[in-house]
Coordinates of C-alpha atoms in Angstrom, one line a residue:
M1142 CA 0.0 0.0 0.0
G1143 CA 1.4 3.4 -1.0
I1144 CA 1.3 6.6 1.0
E1145 CA -1.5 7.8 -1.3
D1146 CA -3.8 4.9 -0.3
R1147 CA -3.6 5.5 3.4
S1148 CA -6.0 7.2 5.8
L1149 CA -5.1 9.6 8.6
G1150 CA -6.8 7.3 11.0
E1151 CA -4.1 4.6 10.4
T1152 CA -1.5 6.9 11.9
I1153 CA -3.6 7.3 15.1
E1154 CA -4.1 3.6 15.4
N1155 CA -0.5 2.7 14.6
N1156 CA 0.8 5.2 17.1
G1157 CA -1.6 3.6 19.6
R1158 CA 0.2 0.3 19.2
W1159 CA 3.8 1.5 18.5
Y1160 CA 4.0 4.4 21.0
A1161 CA 1.2 3.4 23.4
N1162 CA 2.9 4.8 26.5
R1163 CA 4.5 7.8 24.9
P1164 CA 2.9 11.3 25.2
A1165 CA 0.7 12.3 22.3
I1166 CA -0.9 15.5 23.7
V1167 CA -0.1 17.7 26.7
A1168 CA -2.4 20.6 27.4
E1169 CA -2.3 22.6 30.7
D1170 CA -3.1 20.0 33.4
R1171 CA -4.1 17.2 31.0
S1172 CA -2.0 14.7 29.0
L1173 CA -2.8 11.7 26.8
T1174 CA -0.5 9.0 25.6
H1175 CA -0.8 7.8 22.1
G1176 CA -2.6 4.7 23.3
Q1177 CA -5.2 6.8 25.3
F1178 CA -5.6 9.2 22.3
A1179 CA -6.4 6.3 19.9
D1180 CA -8.8 4.8 22.4
R1181 CA -10.7 8.0 22.9
C1182 CA -10.8 8.8 19.1
R1183 CA -12.3 5.4 18.4
A1184 CA -14.8 5.7 21.2
L1185 CA -15.9 9.2 20.1
A1186 CA -16.3 8.0 16.5
S1187 CA -18.4 5.1 17.6
G1188 CA -20.5 7.4 19.8
L1189 CA -21.3 9.6 16.8
V1190 CA -22.2 6.6 14.7
R1191 CA -24.6 5.5 17.4
R1192 CA -26.3 8.9 17.0
G1193 CA -26.8 8.3 13.3
L1194 CA -23.8 9.8 11.7
R1195 CA -22.4 8.0 8.7
H1196 CA -19.4 7.9 6.4
Q1197 CA -18.6 11.4 5.0
D1198 CA -21.2 13.1 7.1
R1199 CA -19.9 16.5 8.3
V1200 CA -19.1 17.4 11.9
C1201 CA -18.5 21.0 12.7
V1202 CA -16.3 22.1 15.7
L1203 CA -16.5 25.6 17.3
S1204 CA -13.9 25.8 20.0
Q1205 CA -10.5 27.2 21.0
N1206 CA -7.6 24.8 21.1
S1207 CA -8.3 21.9 23.3
V1208 CA -7.7 18.2 23.7
E1209 CA -11.3 17.6 22.7
Y1210 CA -10.7 19.5 19.4
L1211 CA -7.9 17.1 18.5
E1212 CA -10.1 14.1 19.5
A1213 CA -12.9 15.3 17.3
F1214 CA -10.4 15.5 14.4
G1215 CA -9.1 12.1 15.3
A1216 CA -12.7 10.6 15.4
A1217 CA -13.2 11.9 11.8
E1218 CA -9.8 10.7 10.7
I1219 CA -10.6 7.1 11.9
S1220 CA -14.2 6.9 10.7
G1221 CA -14.2 8.8 7.4
M1222 CA -16.6 11.5 8.7
V1223 CA -15.6 15.0 7.5
L1224 CA -14.4 17.5 10.2
A1225 CA -15.4 21.1 9.3
T1226 CA -13.7 23.8 11.4
V1227 CA -15.3 27.1 12.4
N1228 CA -13.2 30.2 13.3
Y1229 CA -14.5 31.2 16.7
R1230 CA -13.3 34.8 16.1
L1231 CA -15.8 35.4 13.3
A1232 CA -19.0 37.4 13.8
P1233 CA -22.2 35.3 14.2
P1234 CA -23.4 35.9 10.5
E1235 CA -20.0 34.7 9.3
M1236 CA -20.2 31.6 11.4
D1237 CA -23.7 31.1 10.3
Y1238 CA -22.6 31.0 6.6
I1239 CA -19.8 28.5 7.2
I1240 CA -22.0 26.1 9.3
S1241 CA -24.9 26.4 6.8
D1242 CA -22.5 25.7 3.9
A1243 CA -20.9 22.7 5.5
S1244 CA -24.4 21.2 6.4
P1245 CA -23.2 19.2 9.4
R1246 CA -25.1 16.5 11.2
A1247 CA -23.4 17.4 14.5
L1248 CA -21.9 20.5 16.0
I1249 CA -19.3 20.1 18.7
F1250 CA -18.9 23.4 20.6
E1251 CA -17.2 24.8 23.6
T1252 CA -19.7 26.0 26.2
A1253 CA -18.2 29.5 26.0
Y1254 CA -20.1 29.8 22.7
A1255 CA -23.4 28.4 24.0
D1256 CA -25.3 31.7 23.6
Y1257 CA -24.4 31.8 19.9
V1258 CA -25.2 28.1 19.4
E1259 CA -28.6 28.5 21.1
T1260 CA -29.5 31.1 18.5
L1261 CA -28.3 28.8 15.8
R1262 CA -30.7 26.1 17.1
Q1263 CA -33.6 28.4 16.3
K1264 CA -32.8 28.3 12.6
R1265 CA -33.9 25.3 10.6
G1266 CA -30.7 23.6 9.7
T1267 CA -29.1 20.2 9.2
I1268 CA -27.8 19.8 12.8
D1269 CA -29.3 16.9 14.7
H1270 CA -26.8 16.8 17.6
F1271 CA -25.3 19.5 19.7
I1272 CA -22.4 18.3 21.7
A1273 CA -20.8 20.5 24.4
I1274 CA -17.2 20.7 25.6
G1275 CA -16.7 22.0 29.1
P1276 CA -18.7 22.7 32.2
D1277 CA -22.3 24.0 32.4
C1278 CA -23.6 21.9 29.4
P1279 CA -27.0 23.4 28.3
G1280 CA -30.0 21.2 28.7
W1281 CA -30.5 21.1 25.0
A1282 CA -27.0 19.7 24.3
E1283 CA -25.2 16.5 25.2
P1284 CA -21.9 16.5 27.1
F1285 CA -18.8 15.6 25.0
E1286 CA -17.8 13.0 27.6
S1287 CA -21.2 11.3 27.4
V1288 CA -20.9 10.7 23.7
M1289 CA -17.4 9.4 24.3
A1290 CA -18.6 7.1 27.1
D1291 CA -21.4 5.7 24.9
G1292 CA -19.0 4.7 22.2
D1293 CA -17.4 1.3 21.6
A1294 CA -13.7 1.1 22.4
G1295 CA -13.2 -0.9 19.2
G1296 CA -14.3 2.1 17.1
P1297 CA -17.0 2.6 14.5
P1298 CA -18.1 -0.2 12.1
F1299 CA -16.4 1.5 9.2
R1300 CA -13.1 3.2 8.6
A1301 CA -11.8 6.0 6.4
S1302 CA -9.9 5.5 3.1
G1303 CA -7.3 7.5 1.3
D1304 CA -9.9 8.7 -1.2
D1305 CA -12.2 10.2 1.5
I1306 CA -12.4 13.9 2.2
A1307 CA -10.9 14.5 5.7
Y1308 CA -11.6 18.1 6.4
L1309 CA -13.4 21.2 5.2
I1310 CA -11.2 24.1 6.2
Y1311 CA -12.5 27.5 5.1
T1312 CA -10.4 30.3 3.6
S1313 CA -10.4 33.7 5.3
G1314 CA -12.8 35.2 2.8
T1315 CA -11.0 38.5 2.5
T1316 CA -12.2 38.9 -1.1
G1317 CA -15.7 37.4 -0.7
R1318 CA -17.4 34.5 1.0
P1319 CA -15.1 32.0 2.6
K1320 CA -14.6 28.9 0.5
G1321 CA -14.5 25.4 2.1
C1322 CA -11.3 23.6 0.9
M1323 CA -11.9 19.9 0.6
L1324 CA -8.7 18.3 2.0
G1325 CA -8.5 14.6 1.4
H1326 CA -6.9 11.9 3.6
S1327 CA -4.2 11.1 1.1
N1328 CA -3.5 14.8 0.5
Q1329 CA -3.0 15.4 4.2
I1330 CA -0.8 12.4 4.7
G1331 CA 1.4 13.7 1.9
S1332 CA 1.5 17.1 3.7
A1333 CA 2.3 15.5 7.0
H1334 CA 5.0 13.3 5.5
M1335 CA 6.7 16.2 3.6
T1336 CA 6.5 18.5 6.6
A1337 CA 8.0 15.9 9.0
L1338 CA 10.8 15.3 6.5
H1339 CA 11.8 18.9 6.1
M1340 CA 11.5 19.6 9.9
A1341 CA 13.5 16.4 10.6
L1342 CA 10.8 15.4 13.2
G1343 CA 11.1 12.3 15.3
C1344 CA 9.3 10.5 18.1
E1345 CA 11.5 12.3 20.6
D1346 CA 10.4 15.8 19.5
R1347 CA 8.0 17.9 21.5
T1348 CA 6.2 20.5 19.4
L1349 CA 4.5 23.6 20.9
L1350 CA 1.3 24.4 19.1
V1351 CA 0.0 27.9 19.8
M1352 CA -1.7 28.7 16.5
P1353 CA -5.5 27.8 16.3
V1354 CA -6.0 24.3 15.1
Y1355 CA -9.0 25.4 13.0
H1356 CA -6.3 26.8 10.7
V1357 CA -4.6 24.5 8.3
G1358 CA -1.0 25.5 9.3
A1359 CA -1.4 24.4 12.9
K1360 CA -3.2 21.2 11.9
N1361 CA -0.5 20.3 9.4
I1362 CA 2.2 20.7 12.1
Q1363 CA 0.1 18.5 14.5
L1364 CA -0.2 15.8 11.8
A1365 CA 3.5 16.0 11.0
Q1366 CA 4.5 15.5 14.6
H1367 CA 2.0 12.6 15.1
W1368 CA 3.1 11.1 11.8
V1369 CA 6.4 10.2 13.5
G1370 CA 4.9 9.5 17.0
G1371 CA 6.0 12.6 18.8
A1372 CA 4.2 14.8 21.3
I1373 CA 2.1 18.0 20.8
H1374 CA 2.1 20.5 23.6
L1375 CA -1.2 22.4 23.0
E1376 CA -1.8 25.9 24.2
R1377 CA -5.4 27.2 24.3
A1378 CA -4.3 30.4 22.6
F1379 CA -1.0 32.3 22.2
R1380 CA 0.3 34.2 25.2
A1381 CA 3.9 35.1 25.1
D1382 CA 4.5 34.5 28.8
A1383 CA 2.8 31.1 28.7
A1384 CA 4.7 30.0 25.6
L1385 CA 8.0 30.9 27.2
K1386 CA 7.1 28.9 30.4
A1387 CA 6.0 25.9 28.3
I1388 CA 9.3 25.9 26.2
E1389 CA 11.3 25.9 29.4
A1390 CA 9.2 23.5 31.5
Q1391 CA 8.4 21.0 28.8
R1392 CA 11.8 21.2 27.0
I1393 CA 10.1 22.0 23.8
T1394 CA 12.2 21.2 20.7
V1395 CA 10.0 22.7 17.9
G1396 CA 7.6 25.7 17.8
H1397 CA 5.3 27.1 15.1
M1398 CA 4.4 30.8 15.1
A1399 CA 3.6 33.8 13.0
P1400 CA 6.3 36.4 13.0
T1401 CA 4.2 38.8 15.1
M1402 CA 4.1 36.1 17.8
I1403 CA 7.9 35.8 17.7
Q1404 CA 8.1 39.6 18.1
M1405 CA 5.8 39.3 21.2
L1406 CA 8.1 36.6 22.6
L1407 CA 11.1 38.8 22.3
E1408 CA 9.3 41.8 23.8
E1409 CA 8.0 39.8 26.8
T1410 CA 9.6 41.3 29.9
S1411 CA 10.4 37.9 31.3
F1412 CA 12.1 36.7 28.2
D1413 CA 15.7 36.7 29.6
N1414 CA 14.6 34.7 32.6
H1415 CA 13.7 31.6 30.6
D1416 CA 15.9 28.7 29.4
L1417 CA 15.1 28.2 25.7
S1418 CA 18.1 26.0 25.0
S1419 CA 15.9 22.9 24.1
L1420 CA 14.6 24.7 21.0
R1421 CA 16.1 23.5 17.7
M1422 CA 13.5 25.0 15.4
I1423 CA 10.9 27.7 15.2
L1424 CA 8.9 27.4 12.1
Y1425 CA 7.3 30.6 11.0
S1426 CA 4.6 31.2 8.4
A1427 CA 1.6 33.3 7.5
A1428 CA 3.7 36.5 6.9
P1429 CA 7.2 37.5 6.0
M1430 CA 9.8 37.9 8.7
P1431 CA 11.2 41.5 8.8
L1432 CA 15.0 41.4 8.7
P1433 CA 15.4 43.4 11.9
L1434 CA 13.1 41.0 13.7
L1435 CA 15.0 38.0 12.3
R1436 CA 18.4 39.5 13.4
E1437 CA 17.1 40.0 16.9
G1438 CA 15.6 36.5 17.0
L1439 CA 18.9 35.0 15.9
R1440 CA 20.9 37.0 18.4
R1441 CA 18.6 36.2 21.4
I1442 CA 17.4 32.7 20.6
G1443 CA 19.9 31.3 18.1
P1444 CA 19.9 29.7 14.6
V1445 CA 16.5 28.0 14.9
F1446 CA 14.3 29.8 12.3
A1447 CA 12.8 28.2 9.2
Q1448 CA 10.0 29.5 7.0
I1449 CA 7.2 27.7 5.3
Y1450 CA 4.8 29.1 2.6
G1451 CA 1.5 27.6 1.6
Q1452 CA -2.2 28.1 1.6
T1453 CA -5.2 26.2 2.9
E1454 CA -5.3 24.8 -0.6
A1455 CA -1.8 23.3 -0.7
L1456 CA 1.7 23.3 0.7
G1457 CA 4.4 25.3 -1.2
T1458 CA 7.9 26.0 0.0
I1459 CA 10.4 25.9 2.8
L1460 CA 13.4 28.1 3.6
P1461 CA 15.6 25.9 5.9
I1462 CA 17.4 27.1 9.0
D1463 CA 20.8 27.1 7.3
L1464 CA 19.6 29.7 4.7
H1465 CA 18.7 32.3 7.4
R1466 CA 22.0 34.3 7.0
P1467 CA 21.1 38.0 7.4
E1468 CA 24.8 38.9 7.7
G1469 CA 25.8 36.9 4.6
D1470 CA 26.8 37.9 1.1
A1471 CA 24.5 39.0 -1.7
N1472 CA 23.5 35.4 -2.6
D1473 CA 22.6 34.7 1.0
L1474 CA 20.4 37.8 1.2
R1475 CA 18.7 36.9 -2.1
R1476 CA 17.8 33.5 -0.8
L1477 CA 16.7 35.0 2.5
S1478 CA 14.4 37.3 0.8
S1479 CA 12.7 34.3 -0.9
L1480 CA 10.1 31.9 0.3
G1481 CA 12.6 29.1 -0.1
H1482 CA 12.4 26.2 -2.5
P1483 CA 9.5 23.9 -3.1
Y1484 CA 8.8 21.1 -0.7
A1485 CA 9.9 17.6 -1.8
G1486 CA 7.2 16.3 -4.2
V1487 CA 5.9 19.8 -5.0
R1488 CA 6.2 21.5 -8.4
M1489 CA 6.0 25.3 -8.7
R1490 CA 5.9 27.7 -11.6
C1491 CA 4.9 31.2 -12.5
V1492 CA 2.4 31.9 -15.3
D1493 CA 1.1 35.0 -17.1
D1494 CA -2.6 36.0 -17.3
D1495 CA -3.1 33.5 -20.2
G1496 CA -1.6 30.6 -18.2
N1497 CA 1.7 30.5 -20.1
A1498 CA 4.7 29.4 -18.0
L1499 CA 7.2 32.2 -17.5
G1500 CA 10.9 32.1 -17.5
T1501 CA 13.5 32.7 -14.7
G1502 CA 13.1 36.0 -13.0
E1503 CA 9.7 36.8 -14.7
A1504 CA 6.9 37.9 -12.5
G1505 CA 3.6 36.1 -12.7
E1506 CA 1.0 34.1 -10.7
I1507 CA 2.5 31.3 -8.5
C1508 CA 1.1 27.9 -9.3
V1509 CA 1.5 24.7 -7.3
Q1510 CA 1.2 21.0 -8.2
G1511 CA 1.6 18.1 -5.8
Q1512 CA 0.0 15.5 -3.6
S1513 CA -0.9 18.1 -0.9
M1514 CA -3.4 20.0 -3.2
M1515 CA -7.0 20.3 -2.1
R1516 CA -9.7 18.3 -4.0
G1517 CA -11.6 21.5 -4.7
Y1518 CA -14.0 23.9 -3.0
W1519 CA -17.1 22.6 -1.3
N1520 CA -20.3 23.6 -3.1
N1521 CA -18.4 25.8 -5.4
S1522 CA -17.6 24.2 -8.7
A1523 CA -16.9 27.5 -10.5
A1524 CA -14.2 28.5 -8.1
T1525 CA -12.8 25.0 -8.2
I1526 CA -12.5 25.0 -12.0
E1527 CA -10.9 28.5 -11.8
A1528 CA -8.4 27.6 -9.1
L1529 CA -7.3 24.2 -10.4
R1530 CA -7.3 24.9 -14.2
G1531 CA -4.8 22.9 -16.1
G1532 CA -4.1 20.6 -13.1
W1533 CA -2.3 23.4 -11.2
L1534 CA -3.4 25.3 -8.1
H1535 CA -3.5 29.0 -9.0
T1536 CA -2.5 30.6 -5.7
G1537 CA -3.5 34.2 -6.4
D1538 CA 0.1 35.2 -5.3
I1539 CA 2.4 37.1 -7.7
G1540 CA 6.0 36.0 -7.6
M1541 CA 9.0 34.9 -9.6
I1542 CA 11.5 32.0 -9.5
D1543 CA 15.2 32.8 -9.6
H1544 CA 18.0 31.0 -11.3
E1545 CA 18.5 28.7 -8.3
G1546 CA 14.8 27.7 -8.1
Y1547 CA 14.0 29.8 -5.1
V1548 CA 10.5 31.3 -5.1
H1549 CA 10.1 35.0 -4.4
L1550 CA 6.7 36.4 -3.3
L1551 CA 6.0 39.8 -4.7
D1552 CA 2.4 40.4 -3.7
R1553 CA -1.1 39.0 -3.6
K1554 CA -2.5 39.3 -7.1
K1555 CA -5.4 41.5 -5.7
D1556 CA -2.9 43.6 -3.7
V1557 CA -0.6 44.7 -6.6
I1558 CA -0.6 48.4 -6.7
I1559 CA -0.7 49.9 -10.3
S1560 CA 0.3 53.5 -10.2
G1561 CA 0.8 55.4 -13.4
G1562 CA 1.0 52.1 -15.3
E1563 CA 3.8 50.7 -13.0
N1564 CA 3.3 47.6 -11.0
I1565 CA 4.3 48.1 -7.4
Y1566 CA 4.6 45.1 -5.1
S1567 CA 3.7 45.9 -1.5
R1568 CA 6.0 43.4 0.0
E1569 CA 9.1 45.2 -1.4
V1570 CA 7.9 48.5 0.0
E1571 CA 7.1 46.8 3.4
S1572 CA 10.6 45.3 3.6
A1573 CA 12.2 48.6 2.9
L1574 CA 10.1 50.4 5.6
A1575 CA 10.7 47.6 8.1
E1576 CA 14.4 48.5 8.0
H1577 CA 13.7 51.8 9.8
P1578 CA 14.6 51.3 13.5
Q1579 CA 11.5 53.2 14.6
V1580 CA 9.0 51.1 12.6
A1581 CA 7.6 48.3 14.7
D1582 CA 5.1 46.9 12.1
V1583 CA 4.0 48.0 8.7
A1584 CA 1.5 47.2 5.9
V1585 CA 1.4 48.8 2.5
I1586 CA -1.8 49.1 0.4
G1587 CA -2.9 50.9 -2.7
V1588 CA -5.4 53.7 -2.4
P1589 CA -7.3 55.5 -5.2
D1590 CA -5.7 58.5 -6.8
E1591 CA -7.2 60.7 -9.4
K1592 CA -4.0 61.3 -11.3
W1593 CA -2.2 58.0 -11.0
G1594 CA -5.1 55.6 -10.6
E1595 CA -3.6 54.3 -7.4
T1596 CA -0.9 55.5 -5.1
V1597 CA 1.1 53.8 -2.3
A1598 CA 0.0 54.1 1.3
A1599 CA 1.9 52.9 4.3
V1600 CA 0.2 52.0 7.6
I1601 CA 2.8 52.0 10.4
V1602 CA 3.0 51.0 14.0
R1603 CA 5.7 53.3 15.5
R1604 CA 8.2 52.4 18.2
D1605 CA 8.8 56.1 18.8
P1606 CA 5.8 58.6 18.5
A1607 CA 8.3 61.2 17.2
L1608 CA 8.5 59.3 13.8
T1609 CA 6.9 61.5 11.1
A1610 CA 5.6 60.9 7.6
E1611 CA 8.5 62.9 6.3
D1612 CA 10.9 60.6 8.1
V1613 CA 9.2 57.6 6.4
T1614 CA 9.4 59.2 3.0
A1615 CA 13.1 60.1 3.4
H1616 CA 13.9 56.6 4.5
S1617 CA 12.0 55.1 1.6
R1618 CA 13.8 57.1 -1.0
Q1619 CA 17.1 55.7 0.3
H1620 CA 16.0 52.1 -0.4
I1621 CA 13.5 52.0 -3.2
A1622 CA 12.6 53.9 -6.4
G1623 CA 10.7 57.2 -6.0
Y1624 CA 7.5 56.0 -7.6
K1625 CA 7.3 53.2 -5.0
T1626 CA 7.7 55.6 -2.1
P1627 CA 4.5 56.0 0.0
R1628 CA 2.5 59.1 -0.8
R1629 CA 0.3 58.7 2.2
V1630 CA 1.4 57.5 5.7
F1631 CA -0.9 56.5 8.5
F1632 CA 0.1 55.7 12.1
V1633 CA -1.9 53.2 14.1
N1634 CA -1.4 51.4 17.5
E1635 CA -1.8 48.0 15.8
L1636 CA -2.5 46.4 12.5
P1637 CA -5.7 44.4 12.0
R1638 CA -4.8 40.8 11.5
L1639 CA -6.6 37.6 10.5
P1640 CA -6.4 34.7 12.8
S1641 CA -3.6 33.2 10.7
G1642 CA -1.4 36.2 11.5
K1643 CA -1.7 37.8 8.1
V1644 CA -2.5 41.5 8.0
N1645 CA -6.1 42.2 7.0
K1646 CA -5.5 44.6 4.1
L1647 CA -9.2 44.6 3.2
A1648 CA -10.0 46.1 6.6
L1649 CA -7.2 48.7 6.1
R1650 CA -8.6 49.7 2.7
E1651 CA -12.0 50.1 4.2
Q1652 CA -10.7 52.3 7.0
V1653 CA -8.9 54.5 4.5
E1654 CA -12.0 54.8 2.4
A1655 CA -14.0 55.7 5.5
G1656 CA -11.4 58.2 6.6
T1657 CA -10.9 56.5 10.0
L1658 CA -7.1 56.0 9.8
P1659 CA -5.1 58.7 11.5
G1660 CA -2.4 60.2 9.3

């Protein structure tokens, strides 16, 4: 049996035999061995089947990170039910849309969200079973542990296959309605295998997970660590002080964070009081790492940083630890400015608007091909056809591939600023502005301009309130061409971010249009 024929549930069950007494999940005051985790996932799957759920029925989960969340994933991975995640940070109408689109038979929810779920019950939907995690279970719901206790330790009467859909994970929806990415068992096994390979994960590793597991990045890291029988140390949500304590106390070897989280670690007042010597890798994703932040991280933590690039729809690239050389020569800096090279088993190319492959150094849409690709978008055949045309995933990112095969991200296709006929890539401008010592965070967007069509605007979080727009302009002109220099500068206390850690540029454009950004 090849890797493409296997289900994710096989990993859980194999770990339950091979690593029965080794830790699988550690979360606050709870821990489960791989044997216990496999038993509970089988029992939960069986309990859901006894409530009428069948193969490929959807189960939605609305919760912050918890052991139960991973057990719900595991029950779906063993049984072949489809786990659909719901971002708990969304507004009720946004959650309504995702849950309605997924059409679940069961909703597993944390009791902190009981008020919202109670309103959801009043709407005629597909949900037959409301299952509550935590204390104070409402009378109209069933406790999670009751469903678990009612299940058979041997598991459900059916098992998942490699061809099944494993998850529906929804995109952030910054350009319209969120789209449910259909991620198959074989696709996710491929992602886990490639990630474990490039991270050199083993059963002795202890990975700290602070990103929300409803997001594909955190879920992929969990799968990769469990693919090789290691342990996940799960934080309910990211807090810099708690993460530092966990790294020291649990002798964490691997972490996964957005760059903004790394910055918060370094700014934590207790940082120097913690022993972080067990760390051998911090994998960062979701946003580029500004060079000043990388230099500080290398100085204070050490050579542990690696970057991954991908989307909910597919894995993409990795920039390994040994290529993070900010004090190196021009070739080192060129590689460091890239997203890295494609994962093993992944093909990448850039294409023009007609789908023609471009040559070395030519800017176009980044396309990906490989086992980790999604099956398509749930209930959205038009978007599926558009995204997967020609057998390649069209990412919507603009980039170029250099002579060594390293992929350079220039911008999101929708974020390219066209000013006076010139294409301006916001990431280039952001990198230049981030070099200013008084710029703590920055996002660059295009705003309407009567003369030029669009002009460049910079939204900046200052380290020093004395920093002025004139200072920003003068600094820009030393690093980038004049036509790329921001014409408008706004100063804010913080940038709006999506749960993945990416800056929400749609929100920034709306604030500029409404005139609510100070500048």
